[in-house]
Every structure is written in structure tokens, then in C-alpha cells.
mmCIF file of C-alpha atoms in Angstrom:
data_model
loop_
_atom_site.group_PDB
_atom_site.id
_atom_site.type_symbol
_atom_site.label_atom_id
_atom_site.label_comp_id
_atom_site.label_asym_id
_atom_site.label_seq_id
_atom_site.Cartn_x
_atom_site.Cartn_y
_atom_site.Cartn_z
ATOM 1 C CA ALA A 22 0.000 0.000 0.000
ATOM 2 C CA VAL A 23 1.208 3.510 -0.786
ATOM 3 C CA VAL A 24 -0.310 6.709 0.703
ATOM 4 C CA SER A 25 -4.127 6.464 0.259
ATOM 5 C CA CYS A 26 -4.037 4.641 -3.080
ATOM 6 C CA ALA A 27 -5.242 1.334 -1.714
ATOM 7 C CA ASN A 28 -7.840 0.909 1.021
ATOM 8 C CA ARG A 29 -7.578 -2.808 0.855
ATOM 9 C CA LYS A 30 -6.477 -5.753 2.943
ATOM 10 C CA VAL A 31 -2.699 -5.873 3.461
ATOM 11 C CA ARG A 32 -0.888 -9.053 4.459
ATOM 12 C CA MET A 33 2.393 -8.318 6.203
ATOM 13 C CA ALA A 34 4.384 -10.074 8.911
ATOM 14 C CA GLY A 35 1.643 -12.518 9.813
ATOM 15 C CA MET A 36 -1.042 -9.901 10.657
ATOM 16 C CA VAL A 37 -4.216 -9.092 8.731
ATOM 17 C CA LEU A 38 -4.867 -5.376 8.358
ATOM 18 C CA LYS A 39 -7.604 -3.328 6.743
ATOM 19 C CA SER A 40 -7.833 0.429 6.324
ATOM 20 C CA GLY A 41 -4.616 0.846 8.310
ATOM 21 C CA LYS A 42 -5.952 -0.931 11.416
ATOM 22 C CA ALA A 43 -4.765 -4.159 12.986
ATOM 23 C CA LEU A 44 -6.793 -6.811 14.725
ATOM 24 C CA ARG A 45 -6.705 -6.053 18.453
ATOM 25 C CA ARG A 46 -5.127 -8.686 20.685
ATOM 26 C CA SER A 47 -8.399 -8.929 22.584
ATOM 27 C CA SER A 48 -10.339 -9.741 19.413
ATOM 28 C CA PRO A 49 -11.564 -13.348 18.967
ATOM 29 C CA LEU A 50 -10.461 -13.100 15.331
ATOM 30 C CA PHE A 51 -6.926 -12.256 16.475
ATOM 31 C CA HIS A 52 -6.778 -15.379 18.645
ATOM 32 C CA LEU A 53 -8.283 -17.519 15.869
ATOM 33 C CA ARG A 54 -5.696 -16.238 13.433
ATOM 34 C CA THR A 55 -2.890 -16.816 15.939
ATOM 35 C CA CYS A 56 -4.021 -20.410 16.463
ATOM 36 C CA LEU A 57 -4.239 -21.049 12.724
ATOM 37 C CA SER A 58 -0.767 -19.582 12.219
ATOM 38 C CA LEU A 59 0.693 -21.778 14.945
ATOM 39 C CA VAL A 60 -1.027 -24.892 13.606
ATOM 40 C CA LEU A 61 0.287 -24.221 10.130
ATOM 41 C CA ALA A 62 3.739 -23.468 11.452
ATOM 42 C CA LEU A 63 3.776 -26.813 13.230
ATOM 43 C CA THR A 64 2.180 -28.928 10.504
ATOM 44 C CA CYS A 65 3.545 -27.516 7.243
ATOM 45 C CA THR A 66 6.710 -29.098 5.972
ATOM 46 C CA PHE A 67 9.481 -26.537 5.478
ATOM 47 C CA GLY A 68 12.487 -28.811 5.210
ATOM 48 C CA GLU A 69 14.927 -30.605 7.410
ATOM 49 C CA GLY A 70 15.928 -30.243 11.069
ATOM 50 C CA ARG A 71 14.309 -27.719 13.407
ATOM 51 C CA GLU A 72 13.081 -25.367 10.650
ATOM 52 C CA ALA A 73 9.350 -25.470 11.500
ATOM 53 C CA ASP A 74 10.084 -24.517 15.103
ATOM 54 C CA GLU A 75 11.762 -21.268 14.029
ATOM 55 C CA LEU A 76 8.393 -19.572 13.486
ATOM 56 C CA LEU A 77 7.727 -19.852 17.221
ATOM 57 C CA ASP A 78 10.912 -18.099 18.376
ATOM 58 C CA VAL A 79 9.977 -14.524 17.428
ATOM 59 C CA VAL A 80 10.147 -11.955 20.238
ATOM 60 C CA ALA A 81 9.373 -8.206 20.296
ATOM 61 C CA HIS A 82 11.780 -5.543 21.546
ATOM 62 C CA LYS A 83 10.730 -1.947 22.156
ATOM 63 C CA LEU A 84 13.371 0.735 21.627
ATOM 64 C CA LEU A 85 12.875 2.113 25.135
ATOM 65 C CA ALA A 86 16.579 2.913 25.575
ATOM 66 C CA HIS A 87 16.320 5.342 22.648
ATOM 67 C CA PRO A 88 13.964 8.156 23.690
ATOM 68 C CA LEU A 89 13.920 9.806 20.258
ATOM 69 C CA ALA A 90 12.993 6.537 18.514
ATOM 70 C CA VAL A 91 9.219 6.981 18.604
ATOM 71 C CA CYS A 92 6.309 6.477 16.219
ATOM 72 C CA LEU A 93 3.908 9.132 14.967
ATOM 73 C CA ASP A 94 1.793 8.770 18.124
ATOM 74 C CA GLY A 95 4.808 8.863 20.450
ATOM 75 C CA SER A 96 4.843 5.145 21.263
ATOM 76 C CA PRO A 97 8.293 3.483 21.129
ATOM 77 C CA GLY A 98 9.720 2.011 17.969
ATOM 78 C CA LEU A 99 9.583 -1.797 17.991
ATOM 79 C CA TYR A 100 11.147 -4.710 16.170
ATOM 80 C CA TYR A 101 10.659 -8.459 16.131
ATOM 81 C CA PHE A 102 13.628 -10.815 16.330
ATOM 82 C CA ARG A 103 14.025 -14.488 15.458
ATOM 83 C CA PRO A 104 17.441 -15.952 16.370
ATOM 84 C CA GLY A 105 19.668 -17.663 13.853
ATOM 85 C CA HIS A 106 21.304 -21.019 14.319
ATOM 86 C CA GLY A 107 24.093 -23.127 12.905
ATOM 87 C CA SER A 108 25.983 -21.372 10.122
ATOM 88 C CA GLY A 109 23.554 -18.429 10.350
ATOM 89 C CA LYS A 110 24.320 -17.347 13.914
ATOM 90 C CA SER A 111 26.569 -14.459 12.845
ATOM 91 C CA LYS A 112 24.402 -13.319 9.915
ATOM 92 C CA PHE A 113 21.462 -10.913 9.952
ATOM 93 C CA HIS A 114 18.470 -10.293 7.723
ATOM 94 C CA ILE A 115 16.831 -6.962 8.636
ATOM 95 C CA PHE A 116 13.417 -6.393 7.056
ATOM 96 C CA PHE A 117 11.662 -3.018 6.950
ATOM 97 C CA GLU A 118 7.889 -3.308 7.006
ATOM 98 C CA GLY A 119 5.909 -1.497 4.320
ATOM 99 C CA GLY A 120 2.726 0.529 4.485
ATOM 100 C CA GLY A 121 2.677 3.731 2.425
ATOM 101 C CA PHE A 122 3.459 7.227 3.717
ATOM 102 C CA CYS A 123 1.658 10.347 4.913
ATOM 103 C CA SER A 124 1.635 13.438 2.724
ATOM 104 C CA ASN A 125 0.821 16.282 5.151
ATOM 105 C CA ASP A 126 0.348 17.028 8.853
ATOM 106 C CA THR A 127 -3.358 16.142 8.830
ATOM 107 C CA ASP A 128 -2.692 12.882 7.009
ATOM 108 C CA CYS A 129 0.054 12.005 9.511
ATOM 109 C CA ALA A 130 -2.181 12.878 12.485
ATOM 110 C CA HIS A 131 -4.837 10.497 11.140
ATOM 111 C CA ARG A 132 -2.213 7.824 10.524
ATOM 112 C CA ALA A 133 -0.987 8.223 14.118
ATOM 113 C CA GLY A 134 -4.243 6.629 15.284
ATOM 114 C CA THR A 135 -3.827 3.515 13.137
ATOM 115 C CA TYR A 136 -1.608 0.445 13.082
ATOM 116 C CA TYR A 137 0.892 2.347 10.926
ATOM 117 C CA GLY A 138 1.255 5.131 13.468
ATOM 118 C CA GLY A 139 2.063 3.326 16.701
ATOM 119 C CA THR A 140 3.056 0.115 18.465
ATOM 120 C CA ALA A 141 0.963 0.231 21.662
ATOM 121 C CA ASP A 142 -1.217 -2.692 20.566
ATOM 122 C CA ASP A 143 1.551 -4.834 19.095
ATOM 123 C CA ALA A 144 1.745 -8.473 20.125
ATOM 124 C CA PRO A 145 4.785 -9.833 22.013
ATOM 125 C CA SER A 146 5.288 -12.432 19.270
ATOM 126 C CA ILE A 147 4.123 -12.908 15.671
ATOM 127 C CA SER A 148 4.679 -15.196 12.708
ATOM 128 C CA LEU A 149 6.998 -13.696 10.097
ATOM 129 C CA ALA A 150 5.117 -14.609 6.944
ATOM 130 C CA HIS A 151 6.913 -12.815 4.094
ATOM 131 C CA PRO A 152 8.904 -15.281 1.925
ATOM 132 C CA PHE A 153 12.148 -13.545 2.971
ATOM 133 C CA PHE A 154 11.670 -15.105 6.428
ATOM 134 C CA ALA A 155 11.141 -18.664 5.165
ATOM 135 C CA PRO A 156 13.014 -21.088 7.479
ATOM 136 C CA SER A 157 13.524 -23.688 4.736
ATOM 137 C CA HIS A 158 16.849 -24.191 2.992
ATOM 138 C CA LYS A 159 15.004 -25.139 -0.182
ATOM 139 C CA ASP A 160 12.765 -22.053 -0.204
ATOM 140 C CA ASN A 161 15.291 -19.592 1.225
ATOM 141 C CA PRO A 162 18.722 -21.121 0.548
ATOM 142 C CA LEU A 163 20.773 -18.110 1.654
ATOM 143 C CA MET A 164 19.012 -16.783 4.767
ATOM 144 C CA TRP A 165 16.952 -19.686 6.078
ATOM 145 C CA ASN A 166 18.915 -19.998 9.341
ATOM 146 C CA TRP A 167 20.043 -16.381 9.790
ATOM 147 C CA ASN A 168 18.996 -14.000 12.549
ATOM 148 C CA HIS A 169 15.788 -12.398 11.269
ATOM 149 C CA VAL A 170 14.590 -8.909 12.207
ATOM 150 C CA MET A 171 11.361 -7.140 11.243
ATOM 151 C CA LEU A 172 11.166 -3.418 12.073
ATOM 152 C CA ARG A 173 7.632 -2.116 12.512
ATOM 153 C CA TYR A 174 6.750 0.766 10.205
ATOM 154 C CA CYS A 175 5.135 3.520 12.265
ATOM 155 C CA ASP A 176 6.581 6.887 11.157
ATOM 156 C CA GLY A 177 4.978 7.351 7.731
ATOM 157 C CA ALA A 178 8.205 8.552 6.118
ATOM 158 C CA TYR A 179 10.258 5.481 5.248
ATOM 159 C CA PHE A 180 11.910 5.504 8.711
ATOM 160 C CA SER A 181 13.554 8.862 7.964
ATOM 161 C CA GLY A 182 11.908 11.758 9.860
ATOM 162 C CA THR A 183 14.337 13.930 11.844
ATOM 163 C CA ARG A 184 12.117 16.471 13.675
ATOM 164 C CA GLN A 185 12.988 16.141 17.370
ATOM 165 C CA LYS A 186 9.975 18.130 18.587
ATOM 166 C CA PRO A 187 6.384 17.004 17.977
ATOM 167 C CA VAL A 188 3.974 18.974 15.808
ATOM 168 C CA LEU A 189 0.564 19.844 17.234
ATOM 169 C CA VAL A 190 -2.191 19.040 14.725
ATOM 170 C CA LYS A 191 -5.720 19.880 15.907
ATOM 171 C CA GLY A 192 -4.785 19.027 19.467
ATOM 172 C CA THR A 193 -2.844 15.874 18.577
ATOM 173 C CA SER A 194 0.931 15.644 19.030
ATOM 174 C CA VAL A 195 2.537 14.038 16.007
ATOM 175 C CA HIS A 196 6.153 12.875 16.028
ATOM 176 C CA TYR A 197 8.359 12.814 12.924
ATOM 177 C CA GLN A 198 11.309 10.785 14.204
ATOM 178 C CA GLY A 199 11.714 7.719 12.004
ATOM 179 C CA TYR A 200 15.426 8.361 11.480
ATOM 180 C CA TYR A 201 15.961 7.723 15.190
ATOM 181 C CA ILE A 202 13.999 4.481 14.951
ATOM 182 C CA THR A 203 16.478 3.405 12.266
ATOM 183 C CA THR A 204 19.560 4.292 14.322
ATOM 184 C CA GLY A 205 17.971 2.966 17.508
ATOM 185 C CA LEU A 206 17.305 -0.373 15.832
ATOM 186 C CA LEU A 207 20.925 -0.843 14.764
ATOM 187 C CA GLU A 208 22.237 0.252 18.154
ATOM 188 C CA ASP A 209 19.840 -2.073 19.980
ATOM 189 C CA LEU A 210 20.736 -5.026 17.756
ATOM 190 C CA GLY A 211 24.382 -4.271 18.423
ATOM 191 C CA ALA A 212 23.903 -4.246 22.190
ATOM 192 C CA ARG A 213 21.593 -7.277 22.403
ATOM 193 C CA TYR A 214 22.764 -9.494 19.559
ATOM 194 C CA LYS A 215 26.255 -8.270 18.514
ATOM 195 C CA LEU A 216 25.154 -6.972 15.113
ATOM 196 C CA ARG A 217 28.419 -5.095 14.605
ATOM 197 C CA ALA A 218 30.349 -8.360 14.930
ATOM 198 C CA SER A 219 28.290 -10.050 12.222
ATOM 199 C CA SER A 220 29.787 -11.369 9.004
ATOM 200 C CA ASP A 221 26.808 -10.685 6.689
ATOM 201 C CA VAL A 222 23.837 -8.314 6.796
ATOM 202 C CA VAL A 223 21.019 -8.150 4.257
ATOM 203 C CA PHE A 224 18.698 -5.154 4.505
ATOM 204 C CA SER A 225 15.351 -5.890 2.886
ATOM 205 C CA GLY A 226 11.824 -4.600 2.632
ATOM 206 C CA CYS A 227 8.609 -4.646 0.645
ATOM 207 C CA SER A 228 6.503 -1.761 -0.684
ATOM 208 C CA ALA A 229 7.497 1.272 1.449
ATOM 209 C CA GLY A 230 10.171 -0.946 2.996
ATOM 210 C CA GLY A 231 11.474 -1.767 -0.478
ATOM 211 C CA ILE A 232 11.386 1.908 -1.460
ATOM 212 C CA ARG A 233 13.627 2.711 1.506
ATOM 213 C CA ILE A 234 16.138 0.042 0.439
ATOM 214 C CA TYR A 235 16.716 1.833 -2.873
ATOM 215 C CA ALA A 236 16.738 5.244 -1.188
ATOM 216 C CA HIS A 237 18.764 4.508 1.971
ATOM 217 C CA LEU A 238 20.886 1.401 1.389
ATOM 218 C CA ASP A 239 24.205 3.228 1.116
ATOM 219 C CA ALA A 240 23.482 5.179 4.310
ATOM 220 C CA LEU A 241 22.538 1.977 6.145
ATOM 221 C CA ARG A 242 25.722 0.352 4.922
ATOM 222 C CA ALA A 243 27.750 3.276 6.335
ATOM 223 C CA MET A 244 26.303 2.613 9.796
ATOM 224 C CA LEU A 245 28.003 -0.795 10.018
ATOM 225 C CA PRO A 246 31.710 -1.730 10.191
ATOM 226 C CA SER A 247 33.490 -1.950 6.845
ATOM 227 C CA GLY A 248 34.302 -5.615 7.464
ATOM 228 C CA VAL A 249 30.626 -6.636 7.382
ATOM 229 C CA ARG A 250 29.318 -7.789 4.004
ATOM 230 C CA VAL A 251 26.184 -5.682 3.408
ATOM 231 C CA SER A 252 23.618 -6.141 0.623
ATOM 232 C CA GLY A 253 20.084 -5.019 -0.153
ATOM 233 C CA LEU A 254 17.023 -7.044 -1.160
ATOM 234 C CA ALA A 255 14.038 -4.980 -2.313
ATOM 235 C CA ASP A 256 10.586 -6.391 -3.111
ATOM 236 C CA SER A 257 7.996 -4.232 -4.900
ATOM 237 C CA GLY A 258 9.922 -1.016 -4.326
ATOM 238 C CA PHE A 259 11.057 0.125 -7.794
ATOM 239 C CA TYR A 260 8.664 2.908 -8.793
ATOM 240 C CA LEU A 261 8.855 5.223 -11.786
ATOM 241 C CA ASP A 262 8.990 9.009 -11.600
ATOM 242 C CA LYS A 263 5.396 9.960 -12.438
ATOM 243 C CA HIS A 264 3.934 13.435 -11.981
ATOM 244 C CA ILE A 265 0.719 12.041 -10.513
ATOM 245 C CA PHE A 266 2.605 10.325 -7.683
ATOM 246 C CA THR A 267 6.161 11.528 -6.976
ATOM 247 C CA PRO A 268 5.166 15.049 -5.766
ATOM 248 C CA LEU A 269 3.020 13.491 -3.020
ATOM 249 C CA LYS A 270 6.270 12.508 -1.277
ATOM 250 C CA HIS A 271 7.407 16.143 -0.921
ATOM 251 C CA PHE A 272 6.179 16.254 2.688
ATOM 252 C CA VAL A 273 8.418 13.307 3.582
ATOM 253 C CA VAL A 274 11.575 15.246 2.745
ATOM 254 C CA LYS A 275 10.423 18.734 3.793
ATOM 255 C CA GLY A 276 7.709 18.333 6.440
ATOM 256 C CA GLN A 277 9.343 15.373 8.193
ATOM 257 C CA GLY A 278 12.926 16.347 7.380
ATOM 258 C CA GLY A 279 13.583 13.009 5.720
ATOM 259 C CA THR A 280 16.741 13.842 3.753
ATOM 260 C CA TRP A 281 19.535 12.702 6.073
ATOM 261 C CA LEU A 282 19.646 9.155 4.664
ATOM 262 C CA LEU A 283 19.241 10.093 1.000
ATOM 263 C CA ASN A 284 22.151 10.052 -1.434
ATOM 264 C CA LYS A 285 23.927 13.426 -1.331
ATOM 265 C CA HIS A 286 24.672 13.440 -5.059
ATOM 266 C CA CYS A 287 21.024 12.705 -5.832
ATOM 267 C CA LEU A 288 19.940 15.558 -3.556
ATOM 268 C CA LYS A 289 22.354 17.923 -5.289
ATOM 269 C CA ASP A 290 21.033 16.923 -8.718
ATOM 270 C CA ASN A 291 17.416 17.336 -7.615
ATOM 271 C CA ARG A 292 17.388 20.571 -5.622
ATOM 272 C CA GLY A 293 13.850 21.729 -4.961
ATOM 273 C CA VAL A 294 12.401 18.315 -5.886
ATOM 274 C CA GLU A 295 14.352 16.179 -3.408
ATOM 275 C CA GLU A 296 11.425 13.744 -3.204
ATOM 276 C CA ARG A 297 12.618 12.326 -6.529
ATOM 277 C CA CYS A 298 15.472 10.729 -4.559
ATOM 278 C CA LEU A 299 12.859 8.413 -3.005
ATOM 279 C CA ILE A 300 12.034 6.987 -6.444
ATOM 280 C CA GLY A 301 13.860 3.836 -7.560
ATOM 281 C CA SER A 302 14.137 4.837 -11.204
ATOM 282 C CA ILE A 303 15.926 8.009 -10.046
ATOM 283 C CA ASN A 304 18.064 6.893 -7.093
ATOM 284 C CA ALA A 305 19.189 3.479 -8.406
ATOM 285 C CA GLN A 306 21.892 5.043 -10.577
ATOM 286 C CA TYR A 307 23.586 6.492 -7.466
ATOM 287 C CA LEU A 308 23.694 3.243 -5.476
ATOM 288 C CA LYS A 309 27.055 1.714 -4.563
ATOM 289 C CA THR A 310 26.059 -1.067 -2.145
ATOM 290 C CA PRO A 311 25.081 -4.331 -3.917
ATOM 291 C CA LEU A 312 21.322 -4.712 -4.254
ATOM 292 C CA PHE A 313 19.063 -7.434 -5.633
ATOM 293 C CA ALA A 314 15.646 -6.321 -6.866
ATOM 294 C CA TRP A 315 12.546 -8.516 -6.881
ATOM 295 C CA GLN A 316 10.016 -6.548 -8.887
ATOM 296 C CA SER A 317 6.864 -7.176 -10.899
ATOM 297 C CA GLN A 318 6.526 -5.367 -14.202
ATOM 298 C CA TYR A 319 2.801 -5.131 -13.512
ATOM 299 C CA ASP A 320 2.765 -4.314 -9.792
ATOM 300 C CA THR A 321 -0.844 -3.915 -8.655
ATOM 301 C CA ASP A 322 -0.065 -0.948 -6.400
ATOM 302 C CA GLN A 323 1.797 0.908 -9.113
ATOM 303 C CA ARG A 324 -1.163 0.335 -11.419
ATOM 304 C CA THR A 325 -3.242 2.174 -8.812
ATOM 305 C CA CYS A 326 -0.833 4.990 -7.946
ATOM 306 C CA GLU A 327 1.262 5.659 -11.026
ATOM 307 C CA MET A 328 -1.291 5.559 -13.819
ATOM 308 C CA THR A 329 -4.770 6.890 -14.427
ATOM 309 C CA ALA A 330 -7.816 4.711 -13.898
ATOM 310 C CA GLU A 331 -8.321 4.682 -17.659
ATOM 311 C CA CYS A 332 -4.772 3.458 -18.249
ATOM 312 C CA ALA A 333 -5.109 0.761 -15.572
ATOM 313 C CA LYS A 334 -8.085 -0.684 -17.506
ATOM 314 C CA SER A 335 -6.109 -0.896 -20.749
ATOM 315 C CA ARG A 336 -3.930 -3.931 -21.412
ATOM 316 C CA ALA A 337 -1.822 -1.949 -23.843
ATOM 317 C CA CYS A 338 -1.298 0.891 -21.367
ATOM 318 C CA VAL A 339 -0.322 -1.454 -18.520
ATOM 319 C CA GLN A 340 2.009 -3.301 -20.890
ATOM 320 C CA ALA A 341 3.640 -0.005 -21.889
ATOM 321 C CA TYR A 342 4.163 0.859 -18.205
ATOM 322 C CA GLY A 343 5.684 -2.573 -17.555
ATOM 323 C CA ASP A 344 8.041 -2.206 -20.505
ATOM 324 C CA GLU A 345 9.080 1.240 -19.275
ATOM 325 C CA LEU A 346 9.735 -0.122 -15.784
ATOM 326 C CA ALA A 347 11.829 -3.027 -17.069
ATOM 327 C CA THR A 348 13.859 -0.670 -19.238
ATOM 328 C CA ALA A 349 14.450 1.761 -16.354
ATOM 329 C CA LEU A 350 15.523 -1.044 -14.041
ATOM 330 C CA ARG A 351 17.914 -2.372 -16.656
ATOM 331 C CA HIS A 352 19.463 1.007 -17.426
ATOM 332 C CA LYS A 353 19.458 2.596 -13.963
ATOM 333 C CA LEU A 354 20.197 -0.384 -11.715
ATOM 334 C CA LEU A 355 21.612 -3.249 -13.729
ATOM 335 C CA SER A 356 24.101 -1.040 -15.545
ATOM 336 C CA ASN A 357 26.100 -1.493 -12.320
ATOM 337 C CA SER A 358 27.615 -4.990 -12.412
ATOM 338 C CA GLU A 359 27.247 -5.288 -8.624
ATOM 339 C CA MET A 360 23.442 -5.341 -8.891
ATOM 340 C CA GLY A 361 21.002 -8.136 -9.685
ATOM 341 C CA ALA A 362 17.277 -8.559 -10.283
ATOM 342 C CA PHE A 363 14.363 -10.937 -10.655
ATOM 343 C CA VAL A 364 11.652 -9.227 -12.719
ATOM 344 C CA ASP A 365 8.416 -11.213 -12.817
ATOM 345 C CA SER A 366 5.225 -10.820 -14.845
ATOM 346 C CA CYS A 367 2.759 -11.387 -11.990
ATOM 347 C CA SER A 368 -0.076 -9.084 -10.964
ATOM 348 C CA ARG A 369 1.140 -8.718 -7.395
ATOM 349 C CA HIS A 370 2.453 -6.364 -4.742
ATOM 350 C CA CYS A 371 4.664 -7.914 -2.066
ATOM 351 C CA THR A 372 3.606 -11.442 -1.096
ATOM 352 C CA THR A 373 1.649 -13.709 -3.430
ATOM 353 C CA THR A 374 -0.362 -16.915 -3.348
ATOM 354 C CA GLY A 375 2.524 -18.575 -5.171
ATOM 355 C CA LEU A 376 6.035 -17.777 -6.347
ATOM 356 C CA PRO A 377 7.178 -16.921 -9.866
ATOM 357 C CA HIS A 378 9.894 -19.028 -11.501
ATOM 358 C CA ASP A 379 12.660 -17.852 -13.807
ATOM 359 C CA ASP A 380 11.870 -18.663 -17.436
ATOM 360 C CA VAL A 381 15.261 -20.303 -18.042
ATOM 361 C CA SER A 382 16.555 -21.770 -14.780
ATOM 362 C CA GLY A 383 13.245 -22.388 -13.000
ATOM 363 C CA LEU A 384 14.596 -20.644 -9.881
ATOM 364 C CA THR A 385 12.300 -18.746 -7.535
ATOM 365 C CA PRO A 386 13.230 -15.175 -6.523
ATOM 366 C CA LEU A 387 14.935 -16.247 -3.277
ATOM 367 C CA GLN A 388 16.802 -19.048 -5.028
ATOM 368 C CA ALA A 389 17.902 -16.510 -7.648
ATOM 369 C CA PHE A 390 18.932 -14.105 -4.877
ATOM 370 C CA ALA A 391 21.137 -16.810 -3.358
ATOM 371 C CA ALA A 392 22.680 -17.510 -6.767
ATOM 372 C CA TRP A 393 23.407 -13.788 -7.248
ATOM 373 C CA TYR A 394 24.885 -13.538 -3.758
ATOM 374 C CA ASP A 395 27.268 -16.391 -4.594
ATOM 375 C CA GLY A 396 28.213 -14.897 -7.973
ATOM 376 C CA ARG A 397 26.187 -17.355 -10.072
ATOM 377 C CA GLY A 398 24.163 -14.923 -12.143
ATOM 378 C CA ARG A 399 22.678 -11.427 -12.095
ATOM 379 C CA THR A 400 19.433 -11.289 -14.056
ATOM 380 C CA PHE A 401 16.432 -13.576 -13.683
ATOM 381 C CA GLY A 402 12.722 -13.407 -14.294
ATOM 382 C CA GLN A 403 9.878 -13.750 -16.759
ATOM 383 C CA LEU A 404 9.121 -12.189 -20.133
ATOM 384 C CA THR A 405 5.362 -12.699 -20.322
ATOM 385 C CA LYS A 406 2.953 -10.104 -21.686
ATOM 386 C CA PHE A 407 0.225 -8.645 -19.477
ATOM 387 C CA PRO A 408 -1.910 -10.148 -18.058
ATOM 388 C CA CYS A 409 -0.396 -13.445 -16.907
ATOM 389 C CA ASP A 410 -2.643 -15.533 -14.679
ATOM 390 C CA THR A 411 -0.146 -18.376 -14.270
ATOM 391 C CA CYS A 412 3.108 -16.492 -13.605
ATOM 392 C CA CYS A 413 2.755 -16.736 -9.810
ATOM 393 C CA MET A 414 1.569 -20.328 -9.544
ATOM 394 C CA ASP A 415 3.114 -22.615 -6.939
ATOM 395 C CA ASP A 416 3.016 -26.383 -6.576
ATOM 396 C CA SER A 417 3.140 -26.374 -2.774
ATOM 397 C CA PRO A 418 -0.381 -26.368 -1.233
ATOM 398 C CA SER A 419 0.994 -25.800 2.287
ATOM 399 C CA ARG A 420 2.912 -22.718 1.245
ATOM 400 C CA ARG A 421 -0.065 -21.379 -0.711
ATOM 401 C CA ILE A 422 -2.300 -21.679 2.385
ATOM 402 C CA LEU A 423 0.301 -19.999 4.600
ATOM 403 C CA PHE A 424 0.689 -17.009 2.285
ATOM 404 C CA MET A 425 -3.102 -16.619 1.946
ATOM 405 C CA LEU A 426 -3.710 -16.304 5.706
#
């Protein structure tokens, strides 16, 4: 979901949300969903060893030791942690949750009263349901046994706001301090789990979380020791620079002060329109840290936000957008030999009811990511015209049920 483009159900990190609100812990539906998630976690086959048990090890940590690290409503930033094991004990996967952005003070004040504006109602443990968290070597060959982190998205500005004093909006105090949630997270992981002594760190995200990977990856890399191998993994975060959408992000950089993590060269080249540095087709050319993109040519959210309703109804218009996106990704990102990508032809945004497979190798996106990480290829994906109803099919009934919850 991006800004107010989609008032639809969003499936992220094992919770079902609608209209920006989460199921309350006291709700019978919440407990039913929790039970179903636990049953599936215990009964679905993920692979060998103790993999199924990993879904039960997730714990929440509030950033209470970092007083500036607060959400829009002033509640503390929060992350979920699942410990690694075996060869993954010294490796970290840090996932940034998605969920749009707010485009003015009033919008942010409204958002402050929803799931995406605070953590007061967050559960002490959840199931991490995005494919990036899969605890199976087959499904997630690189990161299956790593330490997994999911940072809750509650600042409405891609974790980048720098205003240290709250803004009063119609009697409501609104905090723009996502940057301090970012730094607080890394400091807390260092103190609790020795992040700075890790060998590998992958920063990832989907939707708004994926957007921040393109926009902030180099800055995140600079926050860790030079001896740590750092890479990015962005799902559904490569947007085009469209006049009907990009200007809406102006408040993120000006109102919230969200420029500190953006590329300095990009900011210099885009004075007065710094919000363009939040757009993948603009900022990808400045990236230095290795990044692997998982992106649909026909992303359902981009078809809502970055084209007119008339265009979204036209196969030819959607196809033209998809071709433009693929070209931009190839020229702006993949022109750097350090980068890789899996571009699929699914109608999807973030998680799906099945996984796409590379046309040539048959690899899934996470298998392709592992191959790229090991130097066994850079470009993967599908070359199917829009629409493709079979591009995200999957042969595993258990996985399909888990993703649909």
C-alpha cells in the first residue's frame, strides 16, 4: 500500500490489516488467526531439522533505551527478532515493514491513530510470513537460518523523519522521528545481539520498505563496520517518476525532514524536488552497495498509484508501463555490475499466493537471490505479456495456504 491509493487488505508479517488498522489482541479473530498460524507453522513441511520450530521463536523488543525513537503517536519504535542457528548465527536479515506514507500534517495525524502510526497494541510475538523469512533451505537457501529482524513501520516517512519536537495538529501531538527508529534499531541489535560483529547483513523490505532500500541502502551500509558484508534485497519497491505520484512525497523530505539518509549526489542533482530521490528509477543510478531487486513489471499498487484509472483498464497501457519499468531497471540499476534482479510478470504487490519461476533456470526469486549472492548470475525473471494468470503459480499447497492467511 502507498499513501491512500489502496484501502484494501494488506498481508504483512503474519497480521491481517484493513484500512490501516490491525486486529486487536483482545479480538476473537486475532486469537483464531494466531491459532491457525501456529497450527500451520507446526504442521507444514518446510524442510529438514528444526526449521518449523523457528516460526515460534519470534520476540518483540521496544526501543525504550532510545527516547527519540518513537512512532507518529509517540509510542516506542519496535522490532521483532528471530534468532539464527548453525551457520547463520553471525548473519542478519533486517526487514523493513511497508505501508505507504503520509503526505501532510493532517494525514500524519490520522495515521498516528492507526496500526501504521504506533506500536501500543503490538503483540509480544508474531509469525513472520513474508517469503524472505522462510526457514527452509530449499525455499530460502541463503538466509533460512540467519537472525531475522522485522522493524515495525510507524513513522509514515520510510523511517527517515528527523524532527525532534512534535507537531501539534488539531490538538494531537505528532512525532516525525523515524530516522531515530532506524539508528535505535541498529544500536539495539548491536547491544543485544552483537550486530556489529556479524559477518553478513542483508537489509530488505517490501513496498514502502522496499522503497527505503533503494533510497537509503548506502546510508545503512555506512552505519556498520566496513568488514561486514552488506547487501540489499528490495521487493515491490522500484517505482517510476510519475507526476501524478512523486510530488506526493514532498512532505516526507520537507515536512518530516527526511533527507539525512538520501544520497547526497542525488539531492544535489534534484534541488527543490528532493522527493525524486525516493524513487527507484531516479536513485538506483547512485547506489554503490550491492542490491538485488525482486520486482513485478505489472505491480498492482503501481497500477493504482502511477497511472490513471483509464490506463489501468487498458492492457496496452499497462504493458507499456511494464516495458518502461523493465527498461528503467535495466538502465538505472543493472548497468552497475554489482546489482542483480528478478523481474516477474505477476499481478502482485509484495507477497503472493505462489512464487514466480525464472523462465530459463526455473529458480524462484529467493533461489535466484542466493545464486546472485554467490556470484552465479545477475538477471532472472519472466518475459510474459500482461496479463499473466499463471506467472505466480506454486506447486506447494501448504505454502499457498500460509501465504493466503
